[in-house]
Amino acid sequence: MNATPSSEPVPVNTDGILDRLAELRKADAPTHGGRVLSYVYDPGLAALDELAASAIRSVQHLNGLDPTTFTSIGVMERELLTFAGQVLHGDADVVGSVTSGGTESCTLAVKIGREDWRARNPRRAPGDRARIVIPTTAHAAFRKAAGLLDLDLDLVPVDPATGVPTAADMIARLGEDVALVVVSAPAYPHGAVDPVREVAAAASAQGIAVHVDACVGGWVLPFWEAAGGADVPDFDFRVPGVTSISADVHKYGYVPKGTSVLLVRGRDLQRHQFFSVTDWPGYPVVNATLAGSRSAGPLAAAWAVTQALGVDGYVALTRRCREATDVLAAQVDEIEGLTVLGSPDGPLLAVITDESVREDRRVDPHLWADEVRTLGWVLQTQPGLVQSDGTRLPHTTHLTVTPVTADVVDELAGALVTAADRIRGTARPAPEQVLAHVLGTAAPGVDPHAALAVFDQADADAVWNIVRGALLDEGDGGPTVPTRLTPLLSLVEALPPHVSGRMLVEVVARISEPQSVPVEPTASAG
């Protein structure tokens, strides 16, 4: 029987959709102009935005699942990886993949380490688990990867004054059950490079893989010295023993989210990253990354932007980052009551209270960040942490400096001074006070220790009611995250991680939960 294609038009109504999107975007933090010193990496070059957008549109229907069908994907990936390998001093043995972001790159690096460890220990007893050794400051992605891949996590404390672990402490954790050692270049919280050379030498001598997490630094530190900055400790493939490096192109590569690269020394090692299936009745499946189908848009944008900038362009943009970083670091150190933690190796700064001044002249970094926000700038607050050895990392405020910061650095520096003057000598809410308030909401009249147990039995709705009543502001559309985050961060420090984690999960989960809206019935034909 011959079927006649329907001539009925497909109902498509585009009216008002983009207007609605524009209205929604008004509530977002600005992605351009240097007002937000985290999450976004603005080069200040409109031409790059236009180039990236055009590249994305040109490949928007391609599927990265199969580069043998869409061959342009293989070419763009190869050329992007070649450039990254040159920047990070890889040789002919260095191969790699383009991923969706730092978390995926780091997870795949952990998978490589696990599979390599299993191959090296074929006679291990059933149930034997490998460890990954990471500093306390290593990105949270490695904790996620350890959970996903069923590995034990061995956290090495760092020096609270510098944010850097000692090589000796890292090396002391090595052993036959270690699948991977991770060092950062730099570590995100404090902006300093870990002792890569020493750790890699010791791990290599024991046959242990070493991953350098350069997700934030991999597209800026290689150009730092050429841009007039201080010498950066060796961290890339020039260092013997470094087996893999992750570097996010969507950070200081200045491309849209989500593109990262994972480079690996040695094809046999890198092949542990892949997934393949040929014993099912569908098409053969070979994945280099965690995703199957994936958009070619981010890859095309990254390829186009890196082609346009080249080494000279990245050096020029890095020079702007370095100059702005120097100005802001000097300004912070001139503010009575504040100081920069340690000696950062790039454009990331962590600001702490200067405890060498009188208590009534000190500035709390979280209160300071909240006050800076009222002046139109967004800084990132980071909680303090008690490490496994009992030392405490101070709570900080983090600044990610980008090229566009250079355009507004004087205005920003003035806001930093004004905000500090407004709150100098003011103590932030003590973690114990905030905790008592929350526990009083959770279980009125109950002993605090017993009240904590409420969270262990509470379901999602119960946790939400506690969070909503104790932490969040009430807006016209319901509860919203408070404008001032100091009490929330103070609470994170005070609560056990499993409790604070449950509370924050509930806040984030509620943001995108579907609403109970009835679907209008469609008109029936005839």
Short mmCIF file of C-alpha atoms in Angstrom, two decimals, residues 205-394:
data_model
loop_
_atom_site.label_atom_id
_atom_site.label_comp_id
_atom_site.label_asym_id
_atom_site.label_seq_id
_atom_site.Cartn_x
_atom_site.Cartn_y
_atom_site.Cartn_z
CA ALA A 205 59.52 5.55 40.37
CA GLN A 206 56.69 3.40 41.78
CA GLY A 207 54.83 3.11 38.47
CA ILE A 208 51.93 5.28 39.63
CA ALA A 209 50.08 7.56 37.20
CA VAL A 210 50.17 11.31 37.92
CA HIS A 211 47.43 13.65 36.76
CA VAL A 212 47.92 17.42 36.69
CA ASP A 213 44.64 19.24 37.03
CA ALA A 214 45.28 22.38 34.99
CA CYS A 215 41.59 22.89 34.26
CA VAL A 216 41.77 26.51 35.41
CA GLY A 217 45.42 27.20 34.60
CA GLY A 218 46.10 25.25 31.43
CA TRP A 219 45.26 28.10 29.06
CA VAL A 220 46.83 30.94 31.05
CA LEU A 221 49.87 29.69 32.99
CA PRO A 222 51.72 28.62 29.81
CA PHE A 223 51.65 32.26 28.69
CA TRP A 224 52.21 33.89 32.11
CA GLU A 225 55.96 34.42 31.91
CA ALA A 226 55.81 35.67 28.30
CA ALA A 227 53.18 38.15 29.51
CA GLY A 228 55.61 39.60 32.05
CA GLY A 229 54.60 37.50 35.04
CA ALA A 230 56.80 35.76 37.56
CA ASP A 231 58.17 32.31 36.82
CA VAL A 232 55.58 29.54 37.09
CA PRO A 233 56.66 26.21 38.63
CA ASP A 234 56.99 23.46 36.03
CA PHE A 235 53.75 21.49 35.75
CA ASP A 236 53.24 20.25 32.18
CA PHE A 237 54.65 17.45 30.03
CA ARG A 238 58.15 18.83 30.45
CA VAL A 239 57.99 17.17 33.86
CA PRO A 240 58.96 13.47 33.74
CA GLY A 241 56.32 11.30 35.34
CA VAL A 242 53.32 13.48 34.46
CA THR A 243 50.97 11.10 32.67
CA SER A 244 47.92 13.27 32.02
CA ILE A 245 46.76 16.90 32.10
CA SER A 246 43.28 18.41 32.03
CA ALA A 247 42.81 21.96 30.74
CA ASP A 248 39.45 23.69 30.26
CA VAL A 249 39.22 25.65 27.04
CA HIS A 250 36.03 27.28 28.32
CA LYS A 251 37.98 29.05 31.06
CA TYR A 252 41.08 30.98 30.00
CA GLY A 253 40.69 29.66 26.45
CA TYR A 254 37.79 32.17 26.22
CA VAL A 255 35.26 29.94 24.49
CA PRO A 256 31.62 29.15 25.41
CA LYS A 257 30.92 26.44 27.97
CA GLY A 258 31.53 23.23 27.69
CA THR A 259 34.91 22.38 26.26
CA SER A 260 37.92 20.89 28.01
CA VAL A 261 40.83 18.79 26.83
CA LEU A 262 42.35 15.73 28.47
CA LEU A 263 45.88 14.99 27.25
CA VAL A 264 47.55 11.67 28.09
CA ARG A 265 51.14 10.54 27.68
CA GLY A 266 51.05 7.22 25.86
CA ARG A 267 48.41 5.63 23.63
CA ASP A 268 48.13 2.44 25.67
CA LEU A 269 47.44 4.42 28.84
CA GLN A 270 44.94 6.68 27.10
CA ARG A 271 42.99 3.75 25.68
CA HIS A 272 41.85 2.92 29.23
CA GLN A 273 39.64 5.97 28.87
CA PHE A 274 37.53 4.49 26.07
CA PHE A 275 34.29 2.53 26.18
CA SER A 276 33.41 0.13 23.36
CA VAL A 277 30.66 -2.41 22.71
CA THR A 278 30.42 -4.68 19.67
CA ASP A 279 28.39 -7.57 21.12
CA TRP A 280 24.92 -6.07 20.88
CA PRO A 281 22.64 -6.06 17.82
CA GLY A 282 22.88 -2.33 17.20
CA TYR A 283 25.65 -0.28 15.67
CA PRO A 284 29.15 -0.71 17.20
CA VAL A 285 29.62 1.86 19.96
CA VAL A 286 32.98 3.48 20.71
CA ASN A 287 33.08 6.45 23.10
CA ALA A 288 36.16 8.39 24.10
CA THR A 289 34.18 10.34 26.70
CA LEU A 290 31.34 9.72 29.13
CA ALA A 291 28.77 11.02 26.66
CA GLY A 292 27.49 9.19 23.62
CA SER A 293 25.73 11.70 21.43
CA ARG A 294 27.22 15.14 21.99
CA SER A 295 26.94 18.53 20.45
CA ALA A 296 29.67 19.63 18.07
CA GLY A 297 28.92 23.27 18.91
CA PRO A 298 31.31 23.78 21.83
CA LEU A 299 34.09 21.99 19.95
CA ALA A 300 33.57 24.16 16.86
CA ALA A 301 33.59 27.33 18.97
CA ALA A 302 36.78 26.25 20.76
CA TRP A 303 38.46 25.32 17.50
CA ALA A 304 37.53 28.64 15.90
CA VAL A 305 38.60 30.83 18.82
CA THR A 306 41.94 29.08 19.35
CA GLN A 307 42.62 29.29 15.63
CA ALA A 308 41.90 33.02 15.75
CA LEU A 309 44.03 33.80 18.80
CA GLY A 310 47.03 31.53 18.49
CA VAL A 311 49.94 31.87 20.89
CA ASP A 312 50.37 35.61 20.31
CA GLY A 313 46.71 36.31 21.06
CA TYR A 314 46.79 34.30 24.26
CA VAL A 315 49.96 36.03 25.42
CA ALA A 316 48.33 39.43 24.82
CA LEU A 317 45.19 38.46 26.76
CA THR A 318 47.28 36.94 29.53
CA ARG A 319 49.22 40.19 29.82
CA ARG A 320 45.94 41.99 30.55
CA CYS A 321 45.09 39.35 33.18
CA ARG A 322 48.51 39.68 34.78
CA GLU A 323 48.41 43.47 34.91
CA ALA A 324 44.93 43.50 36.49
CA THR A 325 45.94 40.78 38.95
CA ASP A 326 48.97 42.80 40.06
CA VAL A 327 46.80 45.88 40.64
CA LEU A 328 44.17 44.00 42.65
CA ALA A 329 46.67 42.04 44.74
CA ALA A 330 48.47 45.26 45.63
CA GLN A 331 45.16 46.97 46.42
CA VAL A 332 44.02 44.16 48.71
CA ASP A 333 47.30 44.24 50.60
CA GLU A 334 46.87 47.99 51.11
CA ILE A 335 43.44 47.52 52.70
CA GLU A 336 43.83 47.42 56.45
CA GLY A 337 42.43 44.15 57.77
CA LEU A 338 42.74 42.09 54.57
CA THR A 339 45.55 40.23 52.82
CA VAL A 340 46.07 37.77 49.97
CA LEU A 341 46.64 34.18 51.08
CA GLY A 342 50.02 32.75 50.09
CA SER A 343 51.77 33.52 46.80
CA PRO A 344 49.42 32.78 43.88
CA ASP A 345 51.02 31.66 40.61
CA GLY A 346 48.47 33.19 38.24
CA PRO A 347 45.27 35.22 38.00
CA LEU A 348 43.43 33.68 40.96
CA LEU A 349 43.46 35.42 44.35
CA ALA A 350 42.13 34.21 47.71
CA VAL A 351 41.62 37.00 50.26
CA ILE A 352 41.65 36.40 54.02
CA THR A 353 41.48 38.45 57.18
CA ASP A 354 44.81 39.98 58.16
CA GLU A 355 45.06 38.75 61.74
CA SER A 356 48.23 40.75 62.36
CA VAL A 357 46.13 43.90 62.90
CA ARG A 358 43.99 44.73 65.92
CA GLU A 359 40.70 42.85 66.08
CA ASP A 360 38.67 46.02 65.74
CA ARG A 361 40.53 46.84 62.49
CA ARG A 362 40.11 43.45 60.84
CA VAL A 363 37.89 42.83 57.82
CA ASP A 364 35.99 39.58 57.45
CA PRO A 365 36.29 38.39 53.82
CA HIS A 366 32.73 37.07 53.66
CA LEU A 367 31.14 40.23 55.05
CA TRP A 368 33.40 42.14 52.66
CA ALA A 369 32.18 40.13 49.65
CA ASP A 370 28.56 40.70 50.66
CA GLU A 371 29.22 44.45 50.89
CA VAL A 372 31.06 44.49 47.56
CA ARG A 373 27.96 42.91 46.01
CA THR A 374 25.86 45.90 47.09
CA LEU A 375 28.23 48.03 45.01
CA GLY A 376 27.58 45.98 41.88
CA TRP A 377 30.38 43.38 41.90
CA VAL A 378 30.18 39.63 42.54
CA LEU A 379 33.06 37.93 44.36
CA GLN A 380 33.05 34.26 45.35
CA THR A 381 32.97 33.26 49.01
CA GLN A 382 34.66 30.02 50.14
CA PRO A 383 34.12 28.42 53.57
CA GLY A 384 36.88 27.51 55.98
CA LEU A 385 37.77 23.87 56.55
CA VAL A 386 39.31 21.79 59.31
CA GLN A 387 41.67 19.31 57.65
CA SER A 388 42.34 15.74 58.71
CA ASP A 389 45.45 16.78 60.64
CA GLY A 390 43.48 19.32 62.68
CA THR A 391 44.79 22.42 60.91
CA ARG A 392 42.21 24.89 59.70
CA LEU A 393 42.10 26.50 56.30
CA PRO A 394 40.69 30.03 56.75
#
